[in-house]
Short mmCIF file of C-alpha atoms and ligand atoms in Angstrom, two decimals:
data_model
loop_
_atom_site.label_atom_id
_atom_site.label_comp_id
_atom_site.label_asym_id
_atom_site.label_seq_id
_atom_site.Cartn_x
_atom_site.Cartn_y
_atom_site.Cartn_z
CA MET P 1 27.26 17.54 19.67
CA ASP P 2 30.91 17.85 18.14
CA PRO P 3 32.14 20.74 20.53
CA ARG P 4 33.39 22.22 17.51
CA LYS P 5 30.58 23.80 16.63
CA ARG P 6 29.73 24.69 19.83
CA VAL P 7 30.44 28.02 21.31
CA LEU P 8 29.55 30.14 24.26
CA LEU P 9 28.37 33.71 23.59
CA SER P 10 29.10 35.62 26.59
CA GLY P 11 26.76 39.00 26.52
CA GLY P 12 24.73 37.60 23.78
CA CYS P 13 21.44 39.53 25.27
CA GLY P 14 22.70 42.70 24.35
CA TYR P 15 22.15 44.27 20.98
CA ILE P 16 25.11 42.76 18.47
CA GLY P 17 25.50 39.25 20.70
CA SER P 18 21.91 38.74 19.85
CA HIS P 19 22.17 39.40 16.03
CA THR P 20 25.58 36.97 16.13
CA LEU P 21 23.50 34.38 18.19
CA VAL P 22 20.94 33.96 14.94
CA GLU P 23 23.72 34.10 12.67
CA LEU P 24 25.57 31.34 14.91
CA ILE P 25 22.09 28.59 14.56
CA ASN P 26 21.39 29.58 11.40
CA ALA P 27 25.18 28.76 10.67
CA GLY P 28 24.81 25.42 12.27
CA TYR P 29 26.00 25.48 15.51
CA GLU P 30 25.21 25.21 18.98
CA VAL P 31 25.42 28.16 21.49
CA ILE P 32 25.78 28.25 24.88
CA THR P 33 24.45 32.10 26.12
CA ILE P 34 25.38 33.49 29.60
CA ASP P 35 24.87 37.56 30.10
CA ASN P 36 24.61 38.94 33.84
CA LEU P 37 21.74 41.29 32.54
CA SER P 38 23.27 44.18 33.18
CA ASN P 39 22.41 46.17 30.05
CA SER P 40 20.47 43.51 28.12
CA ASP P 41 17.01 41.87 28.24
CA LEU P 42 16.00 38.56 28.55
CA ASN P 43 13.35 39.36 25.86
CA SER P 44 16.03 39.37 23.12
CA LEU P 45 16.41 35.56 23.51
CA LYS P 46 12.41 35.54 22.81
CA GLY P 47 13.21 37.48 19.62
CA VAL P 48 15.80 34.76 18.72
CA GLU P 49 13.26 32.17 19.44
CA LYS P 50 10.72 33.58 17.04
CA ILE P 51 13.12 34.20 14.31
CA THR P 52 14.93 30.18 14.06
CA GLY P 53 12.27 28.17 15.77
CA LYS P 54 15.22 27.30 18.74
CA ASN P 55 15.39 26.73 21.83
CA ILE P 56 17.99 29.11 23.23
CA ILE P 57 20.62 27.62 26.04
CA PHE P 58 21.11 30.25 28.66
CA GLU P 59 22.79 30.91 32.13
CA LYS P 60 22.70 34.33 33.67
CA ILE P 61 26.21 34.83 34.48
CA ASP P 62 28.87 37.61 35.31
CA THR P 63 32.18 36.68 33.49
CA CYS P 64 33.38 38.92 36.23
CA ASP P 65 33.01 36.25 38.63
CA ILE P 66 35.18 33.57 38.19
CA THR P 67 33.64 30.75 40.17
CA SER P 68 30.21 30.77 38.47
CA LEU P 69 32.08 31.11 35.13
CA ARG P 70 34.19 28.11 35.79
CA LYS P 71 31.05 26.09 36.26
CA ILE P 72 29.84 26.93 32.44
CA PHE P 73 32.94 25.82 31.77
CA GLU P 74 32.91 22.62 33.92
CA LYS P 75 29.48 22.54 32.54
CA TYR P 76 29.87 22.43 28.54
CA GLU P 77 32.09 21.53 26.03
CA PHE P 78 32.94 23.72 23.79
CA ASP P 79 35.75 24.28 21.65
CA SER P 80 34.88 28.77 20.94
CA VAL P 81 34.07 31.57 22.72
CA ILE P 82 32.99 34.88 21.44
CA HIS P 83 33.70 37.27 23.83
CA PHE P 84 30.83 40.59 23.91
CA ALA P 85 30.01 40.88 27.56
CA ALA P 86 31.09 44.76 28.36
CA PHE P 87 30.05 47.74 29.34
CA LYS P 88 30.50 50.52 25.95
CA ALA P 89 28.82 53.78 26.81
CA VAL P 90 32.32 56.21 26.50
CA GLY P 91 30.89 59.20 27.96
CA GLU P 92 30.28 57.07 30.76
CA SER P 93 33.22 55.50 30.79
CA VAL P 94 34.99 58.86 31.52
CA GLU P 95 32.90 59.07 34.78
CA LYS P 96 33.72 55.69 36.23
CA PRO P 97 37.17 54.38 34.61
CA LEU P 98 37.12 51.47 37.82
CA ASP P 99 34.32 50.18 36.90
CA TYR P 100 35.18 50.45 33.11
CA TYR P 101 38.85 48.94 33.89
CA SER P 102 37.34 46.01 36.43
CA ASN P 103 34.56 44.99 34.32
CA ASN P 104 35.82 44.60 30.74
CA LEU P 105 39.21 43.51 31.66
CA GLY P 106 38.72 41.43 34.73
CA SER P 107 35.25 39.84 32.44
CA PHE P 108 37.62 39.25 29.93
CA ILE P 109 40.55 37.73 31.87
CA ASN P 110 38.33 35.89 33.73
CA ILE P 111 37.37 33.91 30.47
CA LEU P 112 40.72 33.40 29.21
CA LYS P 113 42.26 31.93 32.11
CA LEU P 114 39.62 29.56 31.94
CA MET P 115 40.15 28.67 28.36
CA LYS P 116 43.70 27.77 29.44
CA GLU P 117 42.44 25.85 32.42
CA PHE P 118 39.75 23.70 30.30
CA ASN P 119 41.81 24.08 27.28
CA ARG P 120 39.38 25.05 24.96
CA PRO P 121 41.43 26.93 21.62
CA ASN P 122 39.28 29.74 20.03
CA VAL P 123 38.35 33.33 21.00
CA ILE P 124 36.83 36.21 18.93
CA PHE P 125 37.42 39.43 20.92
CA SER P 126 35.06 42.40 20.22
CA SER P 127 36.80 44.92 19.50
CA SER P 128 36.23 48.63 18.52
CA ALA P 129 37.49 50.65 15.57
CA THR P 130 38.23 53.34 18.35
CA VAL P 131 40.91 51.51 18.98
CA TYR P 132 42.33 54.43 15.65
CA GLY P 133 41.68 57.26 17.08
CA ASN P 134 41.34 60.47 15.17
CA ALA P 135 43.01 58.27 11.88
CA ASN P 136 45.20 60.89 9.43
CA ASP P 137 45.48 58.42 6.71
CA LEU P 138 41.95 57.01 5.91
CA PRO P 139 40.42 54.62 5.22
CA VAL P 140 41.94 52.59 8.08
CA THR P 141 43.87 49.60 7.70
CA GLU P 142 44.48 46.84 10.35
CA ALA P 143 47.89 47.81 10.13
CA THR P 144 47.25 51.39 10.54
CA PRO P 145 48.76 52.60 14.38
CA ARG P 146 46.37 52.56 17.05
CA GLN P 147 46.31 55.53 18.40
CA PRO P 148 46.12 56.64 22.45
CA ALA P 149 41.88 56.22 23.09
CA GLU P 150 40.26 59.40 23.87
CA SER P 151 37.93 57.44 26.66
CA PRO P 152 38.78 54.79 29.10
CA TYR P 153 36.13 52.85 26.63
CA GLY P 154 38.35 52.79 24.33
CA ASN P 155 41.47 51.92 26.12
CA THR P 156 40.05 48.73 27.52
CA LYS P 157 39.99 47.65 24.11
CA THR P 158 43.14 48.99 23.64
CA ILE P 159 44.95 47.21 26.37
CA ALA P 160 42.42 43.59 25.38
CA GLU P 161 43.46 43.53 22.06
CA ASP P 162 47.11 43.36 23.52
CA ILE P 163 46.28 41.13 26.27
CA LEU P 164 44.63 38.21 23.56
CA ARG P 165 47.85 39.26 21.42
CA ASP P 166 50.09 38.06 24.13
CA CYS P 167 47.98 34.94 25.37
CA CYS P 168 48.02 33.54 22.49
CA LYS P 169 51.79 34.06 21.45
CA ALA P 170 52.73 32.09 25.22
CA TYR P 171 49.64 29.66 24.98
CA LYS P 172 50.02 26.94 22.90
CA ASN P 173 46.56 25.71 22.28
CA LEU P 174 45.09 29.12 22.81
CA PHE P 175 44.07 31.25 18.94
CA GLY P 176 42.36 34.89 18.64
CA ILE P 177 40.75 36.79 16.56
CA ALA P 178 39.90 40.87 17.27
CA LEU P 179 37.50 42.33 15.11
CA ARG P 180 37.01 45.90 15.15
CA TYR P 181 33.59 47.11 14.80
CA PHE P 182 32.94 50.45 12.85
CA ASN P 183 29.69 52.40 13.54
CA PRO P 184 27.21 48.97 14.32
CA ILE P 185 23.35 50.62 13.30
CA GLY P 186 19.93 48.89 12.57
CA ALA P 187 18.53 45.44 13.62
CA HIS P 188 17.36 42.08 12.30
CA PRO P 189 14.77 42.24 9.69
CA SER P 190 11.98 40.85 11.50
CA GLY P 191 11.68 43.39 13.50
CA LEU P 192 11.83 41.42 16.25
CA ILE P 193 15.39 42.06 17.66
CA GLY P 194 17.49 44.94 17.70
CA GLU P 195 18.93 48.04 19.59
CA LEU P 196 18.10 48.38 23.38
CA PRO P 197 19.37 51.25 24.60
CA LYS P 198 19.23 52.06 28.58
CA GLY P 199 18.17 56.21 28.84
CA VAL P 200 18.84 58.75 26.54
CA PRO P 201 20.82 57.35 23.74
CA ASN P 202 24.38 58.22 22.88
CA ASN P 203 24.57 57.06 19.38
CA LEU P 204 23.29 58.13 16.44
CA VAL P 205 20.82 55.81 14.56
CA PRO P 206 19.04 54.65 18.05
CA TYR P 207 18.08 58.92 19.17
CA ILE P 208 17.00 59.24 15.16
CA THR P 209 14.69 56.38 15.41
CA GLN P 210 13.48 57.69 19.20
CA THR P 211 12.88 61.47 18.38
CA ALA P 212 10.80 59.51 15.21
CA ALA P 213 8.80 57.55 17.38
CA GLY P 214 7.95 60.89 19.09
CA ILE P 215 10.30 60.40 22.37
CA ARG P 216 12.47 62.33 21.73
CA GLU P 217 11.91 66.16 20.61
CA CYS P 218 14.21 66.62 18.47
CA LEU P 219 17.89 65.49 16.93
CA SER P 220 20.83 66.93 17.53
CA VAL P 221 23.54 67.47 14.89
CA PHE P 222 26.84 67.82 16.74
CA GLY P 223 28.42 70.09 14.57
CA ASN P 224 28.41 70.42 10.07
CA ASP P 225 31.35 72.23 10.43
CA TYR P 226 34.53 69.99 9.83
CA ASP P 227 36.16 69.75 7.00
CA THR P 228 33.82 67.07 4.97
CA PRO P 229 31.54 67.06 1.86
CA ASP P 230 28.27 68.42 3.85
CA GLY P 231 30.36 69.47 6.98
CA SER P 232 28.83 66.84 9.19
CA CYS P 233 31.42 63.85 10.27
CA LEU P 234 31.65 60.46 8.21
CA ARG P 235 31.78 57.32 9.79
CA ASP P 236 31.52 53.90 8.49
CA PHE P 237 27.70 52.55 9.37
CA ILE P 238 27.87 48.31 9.54
CA ASP P 239 24.58 46.94 9.85
CA VAL P 240 24.67 44.61 12.57
CA VAL P 241 23.20 41.23 10.77
CA ASP P 242 26.12 42.10 8.09
CA LEU P 243 28.74 42.33 11.12
CA ALA P 244 27.07 39.47 13.13
CA LYS P 245 27.78 37.23 10.04
CA ALA P 246 31.18 39.12 10.40
CA HIS P 247 31.79 36.48 13.32
CA VAL P 248 30.19 33.36 11.31
CA ALA P 249 33.08 33.74 9.21
CA ALA P 250 35.75 33.71 11.87
CA LEU P 251 34.34 31.27 13.64
CA ASP P 252 34.32 29.15 10.28
CA ARG P 253 37.97 30.46 9.69
CA MET P 254 39.12 28.69 12.96
CA ILE P 255 36.75 25.97 13.39
CA ARG P 256 38.45 25.19 9.64
CA LYS P 257 42.30 25.98 11.17
CA ASP P 258 42.39 28.59 8.28
CA MET P 259 44.44 31.47 10.55
CA LYS P 260 47.29 32.39 8.90
CA ALA P 261 48.65 33.47 12.41
CA LYS P 262 47.71 32.96 16.40
CA TYR P 263 46.21 36.10 16.75
CA GLU P 264 44.85 38.18 13.86
CA ILE P 265 42.75 41.50 13.47
CA PHE P 266 40.14 42.21 11.08
CA ASN P 267 38.16 46.19 10.57
CA ILE P 268 34.73 45.14 10.19
CA GLY P 269 32.29 47.66 8.32
CA THR P 270 31.57 48.24 4.42
CA GLY P 271 34.82 50.58 3.60
CA ARG P 272 32.08 53.76 2.86
CA PRO P 273 31.58 56.83 4.29
CA VAL P 274 28.51 58.06 4.96
CA SER P 275 27.86 62.00 6.49
CA VAL P 276 25.52 62.19 9.58
CA LEU P 277 23.48 64.13 7.57
CA GLU P 278 23.26 61.82 4.53
CA LEU P 279 22.07 59.23 7.02
CA ILE P 280 19.33 61.10 8.08
CA LYS P 281 18.27 62.08 4.71
CA THR P 282 18.47 58.79 3.65
CA PHE P 283 16.19 57.69 6.72
CA GLU P 284 13.44 60.34 5.90
CA LYS P 285 13.26 58.89 2.39
CA VAL P 286 13.55 55.62 2.74
CA ASN P 287 10.96 55.56 5.79
CA ASP P 288 9.06 58.35 4.28
CA LEU P 289 9.18 60.94 7.29
CA LYS P 290 10.19 64.01 8.36
CA LEU P 291 12.23 64.34 11.36
CA PRO P 292 13.04 66.85 13.82
CA TYR P 293 16.86 67.92 13.78
CA LYS P 294 19.07 70.85 14.29
CA ILE P 295 22.27 71.78 14.23
CA THR P 296 24.51 72.65 17.42
CA GLY P 297 27.84 72.55 18.29
CA ARG P 298 30.57 69.55 18.39
CA ARG P 299 30.33 66.97 20.80
CA PRO P 300 33.55 66.74 22.68
CA GLY P 301 36.04 64.33 21.29
CA ASP P 302 33.91 63.36 18.15
CA ILE P 303 36.36 63.00 15.16
CA PRO P 304 36.18 64.51 11.99
CA ALA P 305 35.54 61.20 9.91
CA LEU P 306 36.46 57.71 9.95
CA TRP P 307 36.12 54.17 8.15
CA ALA P 308 37.82 51.12 7.15
CA ASP P 309 39.64 49.34 4.75
CA VAL P 310 38.28 46.19 4.58
CA SER P 311 39.86 44.23 2.14
CA LEU P 312 41.48 41.68 4.44
CA ALA P 313 37.99 40.69 5.77
CA ASN P 314 36.85 40.79 2.26
CA ILE P 315 39.57 38.08 1.35
CA GLU P 316 40.07 36.44 4.53
CA LEU P 317 37.22 35.97 6.03
CA GLY P 318 35.54 35.56 2.32
CA TRP P 319 33.32 38.18 3.97
CA THR P 320 31.46 41.53 2.63
CA ALA P 321 29.11 43.62 3.83
CA GLY P 322 25.89 42.83 2.02
CA ARG P 323 23.24 45.17 3.30
CA ASN P 324 22.43 48.65 1.77
CA LEU P 325 21.81 51.68 4.26
CA SER P 326 18.04 52.44 3.19
CA GLU P 327 17.68 49.03 4.55
CA THR P 328 19.40 49.06 7.14
CA LEU P 329 17.32 52.04 8.41
CA GLN P 330 14.30 50.76 6.88
CA ALA P 331 14.99 47.49 9.52
CA ALA P 332 15.77 50.38 12.31
CA TRP P 333 12.71 51.70 12.05
CA LYS P 334 11.00 48.74 12.20
CA TRP P 335 11.94 47.67 15.11
CA GLU P 336 11.63 50.89 16.95
CA LYS P 337 7.59 50.94 16.55
CA ASN P 338 7.75 47.11 17.09
CA LEU P 339 9.14 48.32 20.40
CA ARG P 340 6.96 50.99 20.54
CA ASN P 341 4.27 49.45 19.41
CA ILE P 342 3.28 52.17 16.91
C1 WQD U 1 28.33 58.71 15.34
C2 WQD U 1 28.12 60.62 14.76
C3 WQD U 1 28.38 62.08 16.34
C4 WQD U 1 24.57 61.40 18.38
C5 WQD U 1 30.28 55.07 19.11
C6 WQD U 1 31.69 54.52 19.76
C7 WQD U 1 32.12 53.58 19.22
C8 WQD U 1 31.09 52.51 18.96
C9 WQD U 1 29.96 53.24 18.03
C10 WQD U 1 30.99 51.08 20.87
C11 WQD U 1 29.07 61.31 15.45
C12 WQD U 1 26.89 62.43 15.25
C13 WQD U 1 25.55 61.18 17.74
C14 WQD U 1 23.52 62.25 18.25
C15 WQD U 1 24.64 63.34 16.61
N1 WQD U 1 30.55 51.86 20.35
N2 WQD U 1 26.02 62.29 16.47
N3 WQD U 1 23.92 63.25 17.40
O1 WQD U 1 30.91 58.25 18.32
O2 WQD U 1 30.84 57.64 16.09
O3 WQD U 1 31.18 56.19 18.25
O4 WQD U 1 29.74 54.22 18.96
O5 WQD U 1 31.68 49.95 20.23
O6 WQD U 1 33.13 52.49 20.12
O7 WQD U 1 33.12 56.17 20.19
O8 WQD U 1 29.28 56.86 16.92
O9 WQD U 1 26.62 57.00 16.69
O10 WQD U 1 27.66 58.20 19.29
O11 WQD U 1 27.58 58.98 16.70
O12 WQD U 1 25.32 64.25 15.51
O13 WQD U 1 22.37 62.19 19.30
O14 WQD U 1 26.77 61.03 15.16
O15 WQD U 1 28.55 63.88 16.87
O16 WQD U 1 29.32 62.40 14.62
P1 WQD U 1 30.72 57.13 17.31
P2 WQD U 1 28.10 58.38 17.82
#
């Protein structure tokens, strides 16, 4: 197989990684998936194999262990890497900053070191809209100044972007794209893969689906006294399948050598702000159910509103989020029901 069509996916068993794996296979890429399974499950690959009908090349690797990671670079020819492997719980990062800095930055530095050592040119980095902090001017564009991170997790994204930027500048044969995800939600329409949060979900949609499944008693809406149309926070909820397709579009751009700079950044969202209460009401309507929820106090660290200007990704990547909120929330509920055999 032509190494240009081969890609290494680190953290490929995770929520966004597994959905990206499906879309890469659908697009004709051959993928080597690595994951240390610290926050993911091999069953996600079984779901990917059912969806695609392909056997997945998987190696259990901790990207923080450069010796074992080097063996993957020695064993497989691939031109590109999509780096997902990272811890991602905002609250946990505040309690365990050293775990987050060493894991999230150490793993990425190892990937970049080996790409340089083995002369592998293309890397896509899983970044986050969290780098914008509490932006004043909305929607945010890629030129909107990043704000000091509100958590060590967010800071690892900011620092990793700068590491990638500096490496692309310094090393002739290294090209990087950072994709800043807004709020990834939903699941593959097949219901065979989806989000698998460990313990009590921090994020809104998995908490909603677990409440609908009776696993959680009642959803707390963290505040309805924000300066927004209905008082609840506004977010840019991006369907995980659309997000996965954005990675394929970015990789295609790199393979075609269409990049306009050695390091590029793209916002990956819908460009449409949706409130927490709107999302809840849509979930109830499309799934024909009543969700138990109550309004509680604000969650510390939450920002009132954040959504993307996605025109750069639309134009340069030829990518647009195609799924609407109803489809996304139906898929999220279908996944939860399959997971719980409801
Ligand atoms: C969304 C809205 C909550 C749970 C975080 C990270 C970001 C990215 C996505 C990793 C907020 C409200 C939530 C609940 C609620 N993660 N909410 N009740 O905080 O926008 O972003 O996840 O890359 O980096 O910062 O997402 O889903 O936690 O919250 O009312 O039980 O839902 O207050 O307004 P967030 P979220």
